[in-house]
mmCIF file of C-alpha atoms in Angstrom:
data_model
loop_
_atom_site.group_PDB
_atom_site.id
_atom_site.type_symbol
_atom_site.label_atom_id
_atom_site.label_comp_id
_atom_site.label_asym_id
_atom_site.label_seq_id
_atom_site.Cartn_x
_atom_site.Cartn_y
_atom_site.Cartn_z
ATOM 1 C CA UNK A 25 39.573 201.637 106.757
ATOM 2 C CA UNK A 26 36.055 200.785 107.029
ATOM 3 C CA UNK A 27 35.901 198.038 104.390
ATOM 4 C CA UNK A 28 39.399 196.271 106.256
ATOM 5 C CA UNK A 29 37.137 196.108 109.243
ATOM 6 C CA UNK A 30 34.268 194.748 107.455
ATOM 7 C CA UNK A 31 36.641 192.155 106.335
ATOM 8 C CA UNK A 32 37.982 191.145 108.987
ATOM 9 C CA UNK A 33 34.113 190.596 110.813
ATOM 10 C CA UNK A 34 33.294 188.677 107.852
ATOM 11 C CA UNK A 35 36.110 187.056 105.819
ATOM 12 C CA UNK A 36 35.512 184.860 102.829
ATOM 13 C CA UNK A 37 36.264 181.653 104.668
ATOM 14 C CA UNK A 38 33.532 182.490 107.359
ATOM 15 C CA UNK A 39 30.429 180.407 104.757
ATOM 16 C CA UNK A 40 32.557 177.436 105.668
ATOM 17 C CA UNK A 41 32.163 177.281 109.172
ATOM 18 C CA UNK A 42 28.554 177.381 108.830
ATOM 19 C CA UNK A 43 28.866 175.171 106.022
ATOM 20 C CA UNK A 44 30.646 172.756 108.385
ATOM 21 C CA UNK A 45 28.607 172.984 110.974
ATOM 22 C CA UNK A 46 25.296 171.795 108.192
ATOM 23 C CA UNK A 47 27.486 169.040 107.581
ATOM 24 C CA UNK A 48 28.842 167.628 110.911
ATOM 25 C CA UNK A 49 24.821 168.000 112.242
ATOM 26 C CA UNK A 50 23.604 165.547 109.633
ATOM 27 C CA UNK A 51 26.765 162.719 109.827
ATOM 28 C CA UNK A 52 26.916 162.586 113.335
ATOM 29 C CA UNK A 53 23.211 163.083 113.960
ATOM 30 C CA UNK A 54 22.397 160.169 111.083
ATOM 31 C CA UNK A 55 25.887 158.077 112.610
ATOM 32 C CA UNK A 56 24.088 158.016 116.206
ATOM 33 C CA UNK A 57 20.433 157.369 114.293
ATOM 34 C CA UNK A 58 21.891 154.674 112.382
ATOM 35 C CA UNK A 59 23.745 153.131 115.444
ATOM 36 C CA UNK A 60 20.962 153.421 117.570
ATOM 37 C CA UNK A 61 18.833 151.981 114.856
ATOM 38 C CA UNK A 62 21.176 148.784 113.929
ATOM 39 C CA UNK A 63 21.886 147.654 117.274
ATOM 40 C CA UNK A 64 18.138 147.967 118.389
ATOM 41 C CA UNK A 65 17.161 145.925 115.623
ATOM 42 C CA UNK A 66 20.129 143.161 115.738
ATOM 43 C CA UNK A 67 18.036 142.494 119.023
ATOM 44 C CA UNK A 68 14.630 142.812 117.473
ATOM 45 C CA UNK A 69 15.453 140.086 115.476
ATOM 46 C CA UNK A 70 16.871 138.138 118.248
ATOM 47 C CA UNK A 71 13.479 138.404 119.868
ATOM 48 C CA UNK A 72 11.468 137.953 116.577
ATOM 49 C CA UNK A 73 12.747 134.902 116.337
ATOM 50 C CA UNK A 74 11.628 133.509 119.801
ATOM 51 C CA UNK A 75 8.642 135.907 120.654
ATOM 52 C CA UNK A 76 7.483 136.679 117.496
ATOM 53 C CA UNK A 77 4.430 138.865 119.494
ATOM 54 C CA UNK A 78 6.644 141.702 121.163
ATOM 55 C CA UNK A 79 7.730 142.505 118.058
ATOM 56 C CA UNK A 80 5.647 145.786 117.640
ATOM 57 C CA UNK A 81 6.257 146.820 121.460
ATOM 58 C CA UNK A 82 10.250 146.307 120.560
ATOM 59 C CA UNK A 83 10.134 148.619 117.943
ATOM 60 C CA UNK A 84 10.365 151.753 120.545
ATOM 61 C CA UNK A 85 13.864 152.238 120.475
ATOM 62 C CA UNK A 86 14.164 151.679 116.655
ATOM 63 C CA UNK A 87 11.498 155.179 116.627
ATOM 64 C CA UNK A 88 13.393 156.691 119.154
ATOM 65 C CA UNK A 89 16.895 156.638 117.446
ATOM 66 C CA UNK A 90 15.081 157.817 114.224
ATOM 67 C CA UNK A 91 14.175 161.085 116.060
ATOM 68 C CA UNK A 92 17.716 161.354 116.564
ATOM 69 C CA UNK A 93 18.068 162.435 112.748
ATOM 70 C CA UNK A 94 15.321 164.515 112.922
ATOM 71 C CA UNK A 95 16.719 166.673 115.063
ATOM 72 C CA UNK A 96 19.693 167.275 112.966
ATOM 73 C CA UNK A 97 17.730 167.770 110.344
ATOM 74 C CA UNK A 98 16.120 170.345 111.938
ATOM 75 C CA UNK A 99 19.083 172.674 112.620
ATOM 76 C CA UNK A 100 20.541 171.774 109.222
ATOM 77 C CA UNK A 101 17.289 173.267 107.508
ATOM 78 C CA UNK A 102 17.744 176.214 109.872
ATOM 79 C CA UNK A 103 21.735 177.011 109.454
ATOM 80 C CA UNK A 104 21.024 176.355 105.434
ATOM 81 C CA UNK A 105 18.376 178.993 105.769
ATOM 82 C CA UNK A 106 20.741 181.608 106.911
ATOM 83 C CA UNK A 107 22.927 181.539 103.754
ATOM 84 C CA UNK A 108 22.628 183.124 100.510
ATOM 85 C CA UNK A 109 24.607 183.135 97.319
ATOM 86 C CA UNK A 110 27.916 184.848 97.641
ATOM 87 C CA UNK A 111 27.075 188.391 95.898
ATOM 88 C CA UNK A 112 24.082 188.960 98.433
ATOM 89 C CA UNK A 113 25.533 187.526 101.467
ATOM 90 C CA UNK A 114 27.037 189.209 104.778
ATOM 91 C CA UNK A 115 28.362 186.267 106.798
ATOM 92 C CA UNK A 116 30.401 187.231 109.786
ATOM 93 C CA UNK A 117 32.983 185.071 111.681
ATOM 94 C CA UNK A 118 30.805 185.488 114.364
ATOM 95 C CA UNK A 119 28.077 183.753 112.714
ATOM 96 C CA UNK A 120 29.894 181.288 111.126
ATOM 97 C CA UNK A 121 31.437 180.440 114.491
ATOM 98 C CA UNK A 122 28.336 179.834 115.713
ATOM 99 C CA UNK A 123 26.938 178.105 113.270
ATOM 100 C CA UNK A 124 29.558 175.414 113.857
ATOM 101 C CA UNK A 125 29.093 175.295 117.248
ATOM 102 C CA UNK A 126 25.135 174.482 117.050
ATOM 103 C CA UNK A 127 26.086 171.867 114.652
ATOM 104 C CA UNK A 128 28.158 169.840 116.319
ATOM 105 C CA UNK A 129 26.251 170.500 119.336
ATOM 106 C CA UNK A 130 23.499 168.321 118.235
ATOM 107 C CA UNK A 131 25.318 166.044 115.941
ATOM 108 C CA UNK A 132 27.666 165.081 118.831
ATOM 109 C CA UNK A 133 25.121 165.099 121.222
ATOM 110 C CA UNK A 134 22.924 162.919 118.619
ATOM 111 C CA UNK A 135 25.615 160.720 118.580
ATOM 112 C CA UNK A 136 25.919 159.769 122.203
ATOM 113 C CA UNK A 137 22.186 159.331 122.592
ATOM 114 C CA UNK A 138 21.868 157.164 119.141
ATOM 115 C CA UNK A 139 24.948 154.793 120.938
ATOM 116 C CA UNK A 140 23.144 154.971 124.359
ATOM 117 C CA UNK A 141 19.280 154.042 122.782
ATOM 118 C CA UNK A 142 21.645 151.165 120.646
ATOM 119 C CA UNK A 143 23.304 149.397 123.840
ATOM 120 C CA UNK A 144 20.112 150.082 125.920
ATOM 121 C CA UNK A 145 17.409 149.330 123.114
ATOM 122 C CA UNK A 146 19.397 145.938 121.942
ATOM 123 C CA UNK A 147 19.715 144.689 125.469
ATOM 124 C CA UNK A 148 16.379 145.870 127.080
ATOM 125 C CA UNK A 149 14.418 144.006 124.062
ATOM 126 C CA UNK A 150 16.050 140.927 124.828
ATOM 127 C CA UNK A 151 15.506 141.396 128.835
ATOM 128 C CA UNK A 152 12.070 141.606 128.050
ATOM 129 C CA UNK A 153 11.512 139.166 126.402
ATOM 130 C CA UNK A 154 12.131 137.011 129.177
ATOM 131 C CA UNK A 155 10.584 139.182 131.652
ATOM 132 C CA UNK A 156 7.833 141.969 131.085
ATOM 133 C CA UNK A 157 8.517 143.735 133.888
ATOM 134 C CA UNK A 158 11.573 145.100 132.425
ATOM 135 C CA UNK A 159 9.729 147.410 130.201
ATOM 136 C CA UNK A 160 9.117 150.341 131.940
ATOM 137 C CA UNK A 161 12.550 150.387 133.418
ATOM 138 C CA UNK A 162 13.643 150.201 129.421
ATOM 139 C CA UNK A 163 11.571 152.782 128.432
ATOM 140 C CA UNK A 164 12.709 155.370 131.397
ATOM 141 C CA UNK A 165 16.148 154.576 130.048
ATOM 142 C CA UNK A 166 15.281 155.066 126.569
ATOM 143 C CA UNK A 167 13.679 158.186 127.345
ATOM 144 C CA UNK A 168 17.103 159.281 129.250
ATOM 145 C CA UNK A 169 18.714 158.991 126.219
ATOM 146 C CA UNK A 170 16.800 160.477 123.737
ATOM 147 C CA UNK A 171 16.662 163.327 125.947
ATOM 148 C CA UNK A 172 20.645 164.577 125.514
ATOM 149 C CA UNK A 173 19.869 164.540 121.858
ATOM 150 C CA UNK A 174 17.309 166.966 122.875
ATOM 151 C CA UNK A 175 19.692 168.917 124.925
ATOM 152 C CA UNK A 176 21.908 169.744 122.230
ATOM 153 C CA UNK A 177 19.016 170.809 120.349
ATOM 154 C CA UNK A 178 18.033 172.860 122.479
ATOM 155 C CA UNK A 179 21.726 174.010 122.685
ATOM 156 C CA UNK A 180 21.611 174.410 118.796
ATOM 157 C CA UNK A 181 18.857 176.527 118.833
ATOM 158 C CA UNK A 182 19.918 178.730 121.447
ATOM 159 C CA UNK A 183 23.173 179.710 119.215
ATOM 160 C CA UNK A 184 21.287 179.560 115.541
ATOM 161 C CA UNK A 185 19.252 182.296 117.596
ATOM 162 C CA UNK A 186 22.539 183.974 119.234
ATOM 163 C CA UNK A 187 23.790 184.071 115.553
ATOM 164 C CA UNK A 188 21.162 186.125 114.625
ATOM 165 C CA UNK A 189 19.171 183.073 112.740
#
């Protein structure tokens, strides 16, 4: 009886979860980066081209959407710690469950802010160009957005802990 309740706590598909939860950090962690990163640059260039000295102050958003990966990375390298090879491992559901949840937790949440530090980084650079009092107000923004990356996170790290991580 025992080993039918050990199985049912931690059944052989309960790797994947965490498994999926690795995975969906990094691509929608990287997809917001890479958004974020793309659409900041399209207008770095658009201000290169014009203003060819606010290039280096411009580059803030392009930074900030790159620590939008990092943070996936970060969970990723934790959730892959907490798995060993099959013969050695004890995985619940419970775990595995959780697992998924703290990855998608900051890959969705790196998402949104890589999309928000895109639209806000793309048209803040070009508002500045044109006026330099816009940068503050651009960087508050940026800052705004970086931070619900952080929240999930914060969120991930709170369940990789839960999980027993």
């Amino acid at each position: 009886m025992a080993d039918a309740n050990s199985e049912s706590l931690a059944p052989m598909f309960a790797p994947f979860l965490g498994m999926g939860g690795i995975a969906f950090a990094m691509i929608f962690g990287c997809a917001g980066a890479a958004y974020g990163t793309a659409k900041s640059g399209i207008g770095i260039s658009g201000v290169g081209t014009f203003r060819p000295d606010l290039i280096m102050r411009s580059l803030i958003p392009v930074v900030m959407a790159g620590i939008i990966a990092v943070y996936s990375l970060v969970i990723s390298v934790l959730l892959s710690g907490a798995m060993n090879p099959p013969p050695s491992m004890n995985y619940s559901l419970f775990k595995g469950c959780c697992h998924l949840a703290a990855g998608l937790s900051v890959g969705l949440t790196g998402t949104a802010a890589g999309y928000a530090i895109g639209v806000v980084g793309d048209m803040g650079v070009r508002a500045y160009m044109q006026q330099s009092r816009v940068f503050v107000g651009m960087v508050l923004i940026l800052i705004f957005a970086e931070v619900l990356g952080l929240y999930g996170l914060i969120v991930a790290l709170i369940l990789n802990t839960k999980a027993g991580g």
